[in-house]
JSON list of N, CA and C in Angstrom, two decimals:
[
{"chain": "A", "resi": 194, "resn": "UNK", "atom": "N", "xyz": [34.00, 59.01, -12.22]},
{"chain": "A", "resi": 194, "resn": "UNK", "atom": "CA", "xyz": [32.96, 58.13, -12.49]},
{"chain": "A", "resi": 194, "resn": "UNK", "atom": "C", "xyz": [33.26, 56.79, -12.13]},
{"chain": "A", "resi": 195, "resn": "UNK", "atom": "N", "xyz": [32.23, 56.06, -11.75]},
{"chain": "A", "resi": 195, "resn": "UNK", "atom": "CA", "xyz": [32.31, 54.65, -11.39]},
{"chain": "A", "resi": 195, "resn": "UNK", "atom": "C", "xyz": [32.78, 53.80, -12.62]},
{"chain": "A", "resi": 196, "resn": "UNK", "atom": "N", "xyz": [33.63, 52.77, -12.45]},
{"chain": "A", "resi": 196, "resn": "UNK", "atom": "CA", "xyz": [33.83, 51.88, -13.57]},
{"chain": "A", "resi": 196, "resn": "UNK", "atom": "C", "xyz": [32.80, 50.98, -13.85]},
{"chain": "A", "resi": 197, "resn": "UNK", "atom": "N", "xyz": [32.41, 50.79, -15.07]},
{"chain": "A", "resi": 197, "resn": "UNK", "atom": "CA", "xyz": [31.33, 50.08, -15.62]},
{"chain": "A", "resi": 197, "resn": "UNK", "atom": "C", "xyz": [31.84, 48.91, -16.53]},
{"chain": "A", "resi": 198, "resn": "UNK", "atom": "N", "xyz": [30.93, 47.91, -16.74]},
{"chain": "A", "resi": 198, "resn": "UNK", "atom": "CA", "xyz": [31.26, 46.99, -17.91]},
{"chain": "A", "resi": 198, "resn": "UNK", "atom": "C", "xyz": [30.73, 47.56, -19.21]},
{"chain": "A", "resi": 199, "resn": "UNK", "atom": "N", "xyz": [29.75, 48.41, -19.12]},
{"chain": "A", "resi": 199, "resn": "UNK", "atom": "CA", "xyz": [29.24, 48.92, -20.39]},
{"chain": "A", "resi": 199, "resn": "UNK", "atom": "C", "xyz": [30.20, 49.85, -20.92]},
{"chain": "A", "resi": 200, "resn": "UNK", "atom": "N", "xyz": [30.56, 49.62, -22.32]},
{"chain": "A", "resi": 200, "resn": "UNK", "atom": "CA", "xyz": [31.61, 50.48, -22.94]},
{"chain": "A", "resi": 200, "resn": "UNK", "atom": "C", "xyz": [31.11, 51.70, -23.59]},
{"chain": "A", "resi": 201, "resn": "UNK", "atom": "N", "xyz": [29.74, 51.55, -24.05]},
{"chain": "A", "resi": 201, "resn": "UNK", "atom": "CA", "xyz": [29.24, 52.61, -24.74]},
{"chain": "A", "resi": 201, "resn": "UNK", "atom": "C", "xyz": [28.50, 53.57, -23.76]},
{"chain": "A", "resi": 202, "resn": "UNK", "atom": "N", "xyz": [29.14, 54.68, -23.56]},
{"chain": "A", "resi": 202, "resn": "UNK", "atom": "CA", "xyz": [28.55, 55.62, -22.58]},
{"chain": "A", "resi": 202, "resn": "UNK", "atom": "C", "xyz": [28.47, 56.96, -23.33]},
{"chain": "A", "resi": 203, "resn": "UNK", "atom": "N", "xyz": [27.11, 57.51, -23.22]},
{"chain": "A", "resi": 203, "resn": "UNK", "atom": "CA", "xyz": [26.92, 58.83, -23.97]},
{"chain": "A", "resi": 203, "resn": "UNK", "atom": "C", "xyz": [26.47, 59.81, -22.96]},
{"chain": "A", "resi": 204, "resn": "UNK", "atom": "N", "xyz": [27.18, 60.96, -22.77]},
{"chain": "A", "resi": 204, "resn": "UNK", "atom": "CA", "xyz": [26.69, 61.99, -21.90]},
{"chain": "A", "resi": 204, "resn": "UNK", "atom": "C", "xyz": [25.81, 62.84, -22.73]},
{"chain": "A", "resi": 205, "resn": "UNK", "atom": "N", "xyz": [24.84, 63.31, -21.90]},
{"chain": "A", "resi": 205, "resn": "UNK", "atom": "CA", "xyz": [23.84, 64.10, -22.50]},
{"chain": "A", "resi": 205, "resn": "UNK", "atom": "C", "xyz": [23.02, 64.88, -21.46]},
{"chain": "A", "resi": 206, "resn": "UNK", "atom": "N", "xyz": [21.96, 65.37, -21.99]},
{"chain": "A", "resi": 206, "resn": "UNK", "atom": "CA", "xyz": [20.97, 66.14, -21.19]},
{"chain": "A", "resi": 206, "resn": "UNK", "atom": "C", "xyz": [19.56, 65.71, -21.27]},
{"chain": "A", "resi": 207, "resn": "UNK", "atom": "N", "xyz": [18.99, 65.36, -20.18]},
{"chain": "A", "resi": 207, "resn": "UNK", "atom": "CA", "xyz": [17.51, 64.93, -20.19]},
{"chain": "A", "resi": 207, "resn": "UNK", "atom": "C", "xyz": [16.65, 65.93, -20.82]},
{"chain": "A", "resi": 208, "resn": "UNK", "atom": "N", "xyz": [15.96, 65.53, -21.84]},
{"chain": "A", "resi": 208, "resn": "UNK", "atom": "CA", "xyz": [15.09, 66.25, -22.59]},
{"chain": "A", "resi": 208, "resn": "UNK", "atom": "C", "xyz": [13.65, 66.06, -22.20]},
{"chain": "A", "resi": 209, "resn": "UNK", "atom": "N", "xyz": [13.27, 64.92, -21.73]},
{"chain": "A", "resi": 209, "resn": "UNK", "atom": "CA", "xyz": [11.91, 64.57, -21.46]},
{"chain": "A", "resi": 209, "resn": "UNK", "atom": "C", "xyz": [11.86, 63.35, -20.46]},
{"chain": "A", "resi": 210, "resn": "UNK", "atom": "N", "xyz": [10.94, 63.41, -19.47]},
{"chain": "A", "resi": 210, "resn": "UNK", "atom": "CA", "xyz": [10.69, 62.37, -18.45]},
{"chain": "A", "resi": 210, "resn": "UNK", "atom": "C", "xyz": [9.19, 62.20, -18.51]},
{"chain": "A", "resi": 211, "resn": "UNK", "atom": "N", "xyz": [8.88, 60.93, -18.94]},
{"chain": "A", "resi": 211, "resn": "UNK", "atom": "CA", "xyz": [7.41, 60.71, -18.92]},
{"chain": "A", "resi": 211, "resn": "UNK", "atom": "C", "xyz": [7.16, 59.66, -17.85]},
{"chain": "A", "resi": 212, "resn": "UNK", "atom": "N", "xyz": [6.59, 59.81, -16.82]},
{"chain": "A", "resi": 212, "resn": "UNK", "atom": "CA", "xyz": [6.35, 59.01, -15.75]},
{"chain": "A", "resi": 212, "resn": "UNK", "atom": "C", "xyz": [5.12, 58.27, -15.90]},
{"chain": "A", "resi": 213, "resn": "UNK", "atom": "N", "xyz": [5.10, 56.97, -15.72]},
{"chain": "A", "resi": 213, "resn": "UNK", "atom": "CA", "xyz": [3.80, 56.09, -15.75]},
{"chain": "A", "resi": 213, "resn": "UNK", "atom": "C", "xyz": [3.63, 55.64, -14.37]},
{"chain": "A", "resi": 214, "resn": "UNK", "atom": "N", "xyz": [2.80, 54.78, -14.23]},
{"chain": "A", "resi": 214, "resn": "UNK", "atom": "CA", "xyz": [2.39, 54.05, -12.95]},
{"chain": "A", "resi": 214, "resn": "UNK", "atom": "C", "xyz": [3.59, 53.28, -12.35]},
{"chain": "A", "resi": 215, "resn": "UNK", "atom": "N", "xyz": [4.31, 52.50, -13.22]},
{"chain": "A", "resi": 215, "resn": "UNK", "atom": "CA", "xyz": [5.35, 51.66, -12.77]},
{"chain": "A", "resi": 215, "resn": "UNK", "atom": "C", "xyz": [6.66, 52.04, -13.50]},
{"chain": "A", "resi": 216, "resn": "UNK", "atom": "N", "xyz": [6.66, 52.39, -14.80]},
{"chain": "A", "resi": 216, "resn": "UNK", "atom": "CA", "xyz": [7.86, 52.66, -15.60]},
{"chain": "A", "resi": 216, "resn": "UNK", "atom": "C", "xyz": [7.92, 54.24, -15.81]},
{"chain": "A", "resi": 217, "resn": "UNK", "atom": "N", "xyz": [9.24, 54.53, -16.37]},
{"chain": "A", "resi": 217, "resn": "UNK", "atom": "CA", "xyz": [9.42, 55.91, -16.87]},
{"chain": "A", "resi": 217, "resn": "UNK", "atom": "C", "xyz": [10.09, 55.94, -18.10]},
{"chain": "A", "resi": 218, "resn": "UNK", "atom": "N", "xyz": [9.69, 56.72, -19.09]},
{"chain": "A", "resi": 218, "resn": "UNK", "atom": "CA", "xyz": [10.41, 56.79, -20.35]},
{"chain": "A", "resi": 218, "resn": "UNK", "atom": "C", "xyz": [11.28, 58.05, -20.26]},
{"chain": "A", "resi": 219, "resn": "UNK", "atom": "N", "xyz": [12.54, 57.87, -20.42]},
{"chain": "A", "resi": 219, "resn": "UNK", "atom": "CA", "xyz": [13.47, 58.95, -20.29]},
{"chain": "A", "resi": 219, "resn": "UNK", "atom": "C", "xyz": [14.21, 59.13, -21.66]},
{"chain": "A", "resi": 220, "resn": "UNK", "atom": "N", "xyz": [14.21, 60.43, -22.13]},
{"chain": "A", "resi": 220, "resn": "UNK", "atom": "CA", "xyz": [14.82, 60.87, -23.41]},
{"chain": "A", "resi": 220, "resn": "UNK", "atom": "C", "xyz": [16.08, 61.80, -23.05]},
{"chain": "A", "resi": 221, "resn": "UNK", "atom": "N", "xyz": [17.25, 61.30, -23.63]},
{"chain": "A", "resi": 221, "resn": "UNK", "atom": "CA", "xyz": [18.36, 62.07, -23.31]},
{"chain": "A", "resi": 221, "resn": "UNK", "atom": "C", "xyz": [18.85, 62.45, -24.71]},
{"chain": "A", "resi": 222, "resn": "UNK", "atom": "N", "xyz": [19.27, 63.73, -24.87]},
{"chain": "A", "resi": 222, "resn": "UNK", "atom": "CA", "xyz": [19.89, 64.27, -26.16]},
{"chain": "A", "resi": 222, "resn": "UNK", "atom": "C", "xyz": [21.35, 64.22, -25.90]},
{"chain": "A", "resi": 223, "resn": "UNK", "atom": "N", "xyz": [22.07, 63.44, -26.66]},
{"chain": "A", "resi": 223, "resn": "UNK", "atom": "CA", "xyz": [23.55, 63.20, -26.66]},
{"chain": "A", "resi": 223, "resn": "UNK", "atom": "C", "xyz": [24.33, 64.03, -27.58]},
{"chain": "A", "resi": 224, "resn": "UNK", "atom": "N", "xyz": [23.61, 64.70, -28.49]},
{"chain": "A", "resi": 224, "resn": "UNK", "atom": "CA", "xyz": [24.16, 65.56, -29.45]},
{"chain": "A", "resi": 224, "resn": "UNK", "atom": "C", "xyz": [23.05, 66.42, -30.00]},
{"chain": "A", "resi": 225, "resn": "UNK", "atom": "N", "xyz": [23.32, 67.59, -30.66]},
{"chain": "A", "resi": 225, "resn": "UNK", "atom": "CA", "xyz": [22.10, 68.31, -31.26]},
{"chain": "A", "resi": 225, "resn": "UNK", "atom": "C", "xyz": [21.34, 67.40, -32.11]},
{"chain": "A", "resi": 226, "resn": "UNK", "atom": "N", "xyz": [20.09, 67.15, -31.90]},
{"chain": "A", "resi": 226, "resn": "UNK", "atom": "CA", "xyz": [19.22, 66.36, -32.73]},
{"chain": "A", "resi": 226, "resn": "UNK", "atom": "C", "xyz": [19.43, 64.91, -32.60]},
{"chain": "A", "resi": 227, "resn": "UNK", "atom": "N", "xyz": [20.27, 64.48, -31.73]},
{"chain": "A", "resi": 227, "resn": "UNK", "atom": "CA", "xyz": [20.43, 62.90, -31.53]},
{"chain": "A", "resi": 227, "resn": "UNK", "atom": "C", "xyz": [19.93, 62.57, -30.04]},
{"chain": "A", "resi": 228, "resn": "UNK", "atom": "N", "xyz": [19.04, 61.74, -30.11]},
{"chain": "A", "resi": 228, "resn": "UNK", "atom": "CA", "xyz": [18.33, 61.37, -28.78]},
{"chain": "A", "resi": 228, "resn": "UNK", "atom": "C", "xyz": [18.42, 59.82, -28.61]},
{"chain": "A", "resi": 229, "resn": "UNK", "atom": "N", "xyz": [18.50, 59.58, -27.31]},
{"chain": "A", "resi": 229, "resn": "UNK", "atom": "CA", "xyz": [18.51, 58.08, -26.87]},
{"chain": "A", "resi": 229, "resn": "UNK", "atom": "C", "xyz": [17.22, 58.01, -25.88]},
{"chain": "A", "resi": 230, "resn": "UNK", "atom": "N", "xyz": [16.46, 57.01, -26.08]},
{"chain": "A", "resi": 230, "resn": "UNK", "atom": "CA", "xyz": [15.34, 56.86, -25.21]},
{"chain": "A", "resi": 230, "resn": "UNK", "atom": "C", "xyz": [15.43, 55.52, -24.49]},
{"chain": "A", "resi": 231, "resn": "UNK", "atom": "N", "xyz": [15.10, 55.53, -23.16]},
{"chain": "A", "resi": 231, "resn": "UNK", "atom": "CA", "xyz": [15.18, 54.40, -22.35]},
{"chain": "A", "resi": 231, "resn": "UNK", "atom": "C", "xyz": [14.07, 54.30, -21.37]},
{"chain": "A", "resi": 232, "resn": "UNK", "atom": "N", "xyz": [13.56, 53.07, -21.23]},
{"chain": "A", "resi": 232, "resn": "UNK", "atom": "CA", "xyz": [12.55, 52.90, -20.16]},
{"chain": "A", "resi": 232, "resn": "UNK", "atom": "C", "xyz": [13.11, 52.23, -19.02]},
{"chain": "A", "resi": 233, "resn": "UNK", "atom": "N", "xyz": [12.90, 52.84, -17.85]},
{"chain": "A", "resi": 233, "resn": "UNK", "atom": "CA", "xyz": [13.45, 52.42, -16.59]},
{"chain": "A", "resi": 233, "resn": "UNK", "atom": "C", "xyz": [12.20, 52.27, -15.60]},
{"chain": "A", "resi": 234, "resn": "UNK", "atom": "N", "xyz": [12.56, 51.82, -14.46]},
{"chain": "A", "resi": 234, "resn": "UNK", "atom": "CA", "xyz": [11.45, 51.89, -13.43]},
{"chain": "A", "resi": 234, "resn": "UNK", "atom": "C", "xyz": [11.17, 53.28, -13.01]},
{"chain": "A", "resi": 235, "resn": "UNK", "atom": "N", "xyz": [9.98, 53.57, -12.54]},
{"chain": "A", "resi": 235, "resn": "UNK", "atom": "CA", "xyz": [9.63, 54.84, -11.90]},
{"chain": "A", "resi": 235, "resn": "UNK", "atom": "C", "xyz": [10.41, 55.08, -10.78]},
{"chain": "A", "resi": 236, "resn": "UNK", "atom": "N", "xyz": [10.67, 54.13, -10.04]},
{"chain": "A", "resi": 236, "resn": "UNK", "atom": "CA", "xyz": [11.31, 54.43, -8.80]},
{"chain": "A", "resi": 236, "resn": "UNK", "atom": "C", "xyz": [12.83, 54.73, -9.07]},
{"chain": "A", "resi": 237, "resn": "UNK", "atom": "N", "xyz": [13.36, 54.07, -10.04]},
{"chain": "A", "resi": 237, "resn": "UNK", "atom": "CA", "xyz": [14.81, 54.44, -10.41]},
{"chain": "A", "resi": 237, "resn": "UNK", "atom": "C", "xyz": [14.88, 55.93, -10.92]},
{"chain": "A", "resi": 238, "resn": "UNK", "atom": "N", "xyz": [13.95, 56.47, -11.74]},
{"chain": "A", "resi": 238, "resn": "UNK", "atom": "CA", "xyz": [13.95, 57.72, -12.24]},
{"chain": "A", "resi": 238, "resn": "UNK", "atom": "C", "xyz": [13.84, 58.77, -11.05]},
{"chain": "A", "resi": 239, "resn": "UNK", "atom": "N", "xyz": [12.94, 58.42, -9.98]},
{"chain": "A", "resi": 239, "resn": "UNK", "atom": "CA", "xyz": [12.73, 59.29, -8.81]},
{"chain": "A", "resi": 239, "resn": "UNK", "atom": "C", "xyz": [14.00, 59.32, -8.03]},
{"chain": "A", "resi": 240, "resn": "UNK", "atom": "N", "xyz": [14.65, 58.16, -7.88]},
{"chain": "A", "resi": 240, "resn": "UNK", "atom": "CA", "xyz": [15.80, 57.94, -7.08]},
{"chain": "A", "resi": 240, "resn": "UNK", "atom": "C", "xyz": [16.94, 58.86, -7.76]},
{"chain": "A", "resi": 241, "resn": "UNK", "atom": "N", "xyz": [17.10, 58.82, -8.90]},
{"chain": "A", "resi": 241, "resn": "UNK", "atom": "CA", "xyz": [18.06, 59.50, -9.81]},
{"chain": "A", "resi": 241, "resn": "UNK", "atom": "C", "xyz": [17.72, 61.06, -9.93]},
{"chain": "A", "resi": 242, "resn": "UNK", "atom": "N", "xyz": [16.53, 61.44, -9.59]},
{"chain": "A", "resi": 242, "resn": "UNK", "atom": "CA", "xyz": [16.00, 62.75, -9.57]},
{"chain": "A", "resi": 242, "resn": "UNK", "atom": "C", "xyz": [16.17, 63.21, -11.02]},
{"chain": "A", "resi": 243, "resn": "UNK", "atom": "N", "xyz": [15.69, 62.46, -11.98]},
{"chain": "A", "resi": 243, "resn": "UNK", "atom": "CA", "xyz": [15.81, 62.80, -13.44]},
{"chain": "A", "resi": 243, "resn": "UNK", "atom": "C", "xyz": [14.70, 63.88, -13.68]},
{"chain": "A", "resi": 244, "resn": "UNK", "atom": "N", "xyz": [15.22, 64.79, -14.48]},
{"chain": "A", "resi": 244, "resn": "UNK", "atom": "CA", "xyz": [14.35, 65.88, -14.73]},
{"chain": "A", "resi": 244, "resn": "UNK", "atom": "C", "xyz": [14.87, 66.67, -15.84]},
{"chain": "A", "resi": 245, "resn": "UNK", "atom": "N", "xyz": [13.99, 67.39, -16.69]},
{"chain": "A", "resi": 245, "resn": "UNK", "atom": "CA", "xyz": [14.38, 68.00, -17.89]},
{"chain": "A", "resi": 245, "resn": "UNK", "atom": "C", "xyz": [15.67, 68.95, -17.53]},
{"chain": "A", "resi": 246, "resn": "UNK", "atom": "N", "xyz": [16.69, 68.93, -18.36]},
{"chain": "A", "resi": 246, "resn": "UNK", "atom": "CA", "xyz": [17.75, 69.90, -18.20]},
{"chain": "A", "resi": 246, "resn": "UNK", "atom": "C", "xyz": [18.98, 69.21, -17.31]},
{"chain": "A", "resi": 247, "resn": "UNK", "atom": "N", "xyz": [18.59, 68.19, -16.70]},
{"chain": "A", "resi": 247, "resn": "UNK", "atom": "CA", "xyz": [19.69, 67.41, -15.78]},
{"chain": "A", "resi": 247, "resn": "UNK", "atom": "C", "xyz": [20.64, 66.74, -16.64]},
{"chain": "A", "resi": 248, "resn": "UNK", "atom": "N", "xyz": [21.96, 66.85, -16.30]},
{"chain": "A", "resi": 248, "resn": "UNK", "atom": "CA", "xyz": [22.98, 65.99, -17.09]},
{"chain": "A", "resi": 248, "resn": "UNK", "atom": "C", "xyz": [22.89, 64.62, -16.72]},
{"chain": "A", "resi": 249, "resn": "UNK", "atom": "N", "xyz": [22.92, 63.62, -17.66]},
{"chain": "A", "resi": 249, "resn": "UNK", "atom": "CA", "xyz": [22.81, 62.11, -17.47]},
{"chain": "A", "resi": 249, "resn": "UNK", "atom": "C", "xyz": [23.77, 61.52, -18.40]},
{"chain": "A", "resi": 250, "resn": "UNK", "atom": "N", "xyz": [23.90, 60.20, -18.11]},
{"chain": "A", "resi": 250, "resn": "UNK", "atom": "CA", "xyz": [24.60, 59.27, -19.17]},
{"chain": "A", "resi": 250, "resn": "UNK", "atom": "C", "xyz": [23.65, 58.18, -19.68]},
{"chain": "A", "resi": 251, "resn": "UNK", "atom": "N", "xyz": [23.64, 57.95, -20.90]},
{"chain": "A", "resi": 251, "resn": "UNK", "atom": "CA", "xyz": [23.04, 56.75, -21.42]},
{"chain": "A", "resi": 251, "resn": "UNK", "atom": "C", "xyz": [24.02, 55.76, -21.66]},
{"chain": "A", "resi": 252, "resn": "UNK", "atom": "N", "xyz": [23.89, 54.51, -20.92]},
{"chain": "A", "resi": 252, "resn": "UNK", "atom": "CA", "xyz": [24.97, 53.41, -21.01]},
{"chain": "A", "resi": 252, "resn": "UNK", "atom": "C", "xyz": [24.19, 52.43, -21.81]},
{"chain": "A", "resi": 253, "resn": "UNK", "atom": "N", "xyz": [24.84, 51.84, -22.87]},
{"chain": "A", "resi": 253, "resn": "UNK", "atom": "CA", "xyz": [24.32, 50.80, -23.66]},
{"chain": "A", "resi": 253, "resn": "UNK", "atom": "C", "xyz": [25.25, 49.56, -23.58]},
{"chain": "A", "resi": 254, "resn": "UNK", "atom": "N", "xyz": [24.65, 48.50, -23.17]},
{"chain": "A", "resi": 254, "resn": "UNK", "atom": "CA", "xyz": [25.41, 47.27, -23.22]},
{"chain": "A", "resi": 254, "resn": "UNK", "atom": "C", "xyz": [25.19, 46.53, -24.50]},
{"chain": "A", "resi": 255, "resn": "UNK", "atom": "N", "xyz": [26.35, 46.20, -25.18]},
{"chain": "A", "resi": 255, "resn": "UNK", "atom": "CA", "xyz": [26.29, 45.73, -26.58]},
{"chain": "A", "resi": 255, "resn": "UNK", "atom": "C", "xyz": [25.36, 44.51, -26.84]},
{"chain": "A", "resi": 256, "resn": "UNK", "atom": "N", "xyz": [25.29, 43.77, -25.71]},
{"chain": "A", "resi": 256, "resn": "UNK", "atom": "CA", "xyz": [24.37, 42.48, -25.91]},
{"chain": "A", "resi": 256, "resn": "UNK", "atom": "C", "xyz": [22.93, 42.82, -25.95]},
{"chain": "A", "resi": 257, "resn": "UNK", "atom": "N", "xyz": [22.56, 44.17, -25.69]},
{"chain": "A", "resi": 257, "resn": "UNK", "atom": "CA", "xyz": [21.19, 44.44, -25.73]},
{"chain": "A", "resi": 257, "resn": "UNK", "atom": "C", "xyz": [20.87, 45.51, -26.75]},
{"chain": "A", "resi": 258, "resn": "UNK", "atom": "N", "xyz": [21.68, 45.65, -27.74]},
{"chain": "A", "resi": 258, "resn": "UNK", "atom": "CA", "xyz": [21.43, 46.51, -28.90]},
{"chain": "A", "resi": 258, "resn": "UNK", "atom": "C", "xyz": [20.91, 45.67, -30.11]},
{"chain": "A", "resi": 259, "resn": "UNK", "atom": "N", "xyz": [19.86, 46.08, -30.60]},
{"chain": "A", "resi": 259, "resn": "UNK", "atom": "CA", "xyz": [19.35, 45.40, -31.88]},
{"chain": "A", "resi": 259, "resn": "UNK", "atom": "C", "xyz": [19.43, 46.35, -33.05]},
{"chain": "A", "resi": 260, "resn": "UNK", "atom": "N", "xyz": [19.68, 45.84, -34.26]},
{"chain": "A", "resi": 260, "resn": "UNK", "atom": "CA", "xyz": [19.83, 46.65, -35.53]},
{"chain": "A", "resi": 260, "resn": "UNK", "atom": "C", "xyz": [18.92, 46.04, -36.49]},
{"chain": "A", "resi": 261, "resn": "UNK", "atom": "N", "xyz": [18.23, 47.00, -37.22]},
{"chain": "A", "resi": 261, "resn": "UNK", "atom": "CA", "xyz": [17.20, 46.46, -38.28]},
{"chain": "A", "resi": 261, "resn": "UNK", "atom": "C", "xyz": [17.26, 47.44, -39.49]},
{"chain": "A", "resi": 262, "resn": "UNK", "atom": "N", "xyz": [17.01, 47.03, -40.65]},
{"chain": "A", "resi": 262, "resn": "UNK", "atom": "CA", "xyz": [17.02, 47.68, -41.83]},
{"chain": "A", "resi": 262, "resn": "UNK", "atom": "C", "xyz": [15.76, 47.26, -42.61]},
{"chain": "A", "resi": 263, "resn": "UNK", "atom": "N", "xyz": [15.30, 48.14, -43.60]},
{"chain": "A", "resi": 263, "resn": "UNK", "atom": "CA", "xyz": [14.22, 47.96, -44.48]},
{"chain": "A", "resi": 263, "resn": "UNK", "atom": "C", "xyz": [14.68, 47.63, -45.79]}
]
């Protein structure tokens, strides 16, 4: 795998690809019942040939993660 600056890498399986006019919402299951959802450009989803069942990685850059509690 290519070296990346993102340290948080989660390997999983694409569970859902929802293509819009410009963006795509991608759901990756990284463990049973644990999902990560990302919005990327439609062209990126097509270029990566993302489809249900395909293996993929969710890369999370720590500067872009927000935490909330009630």
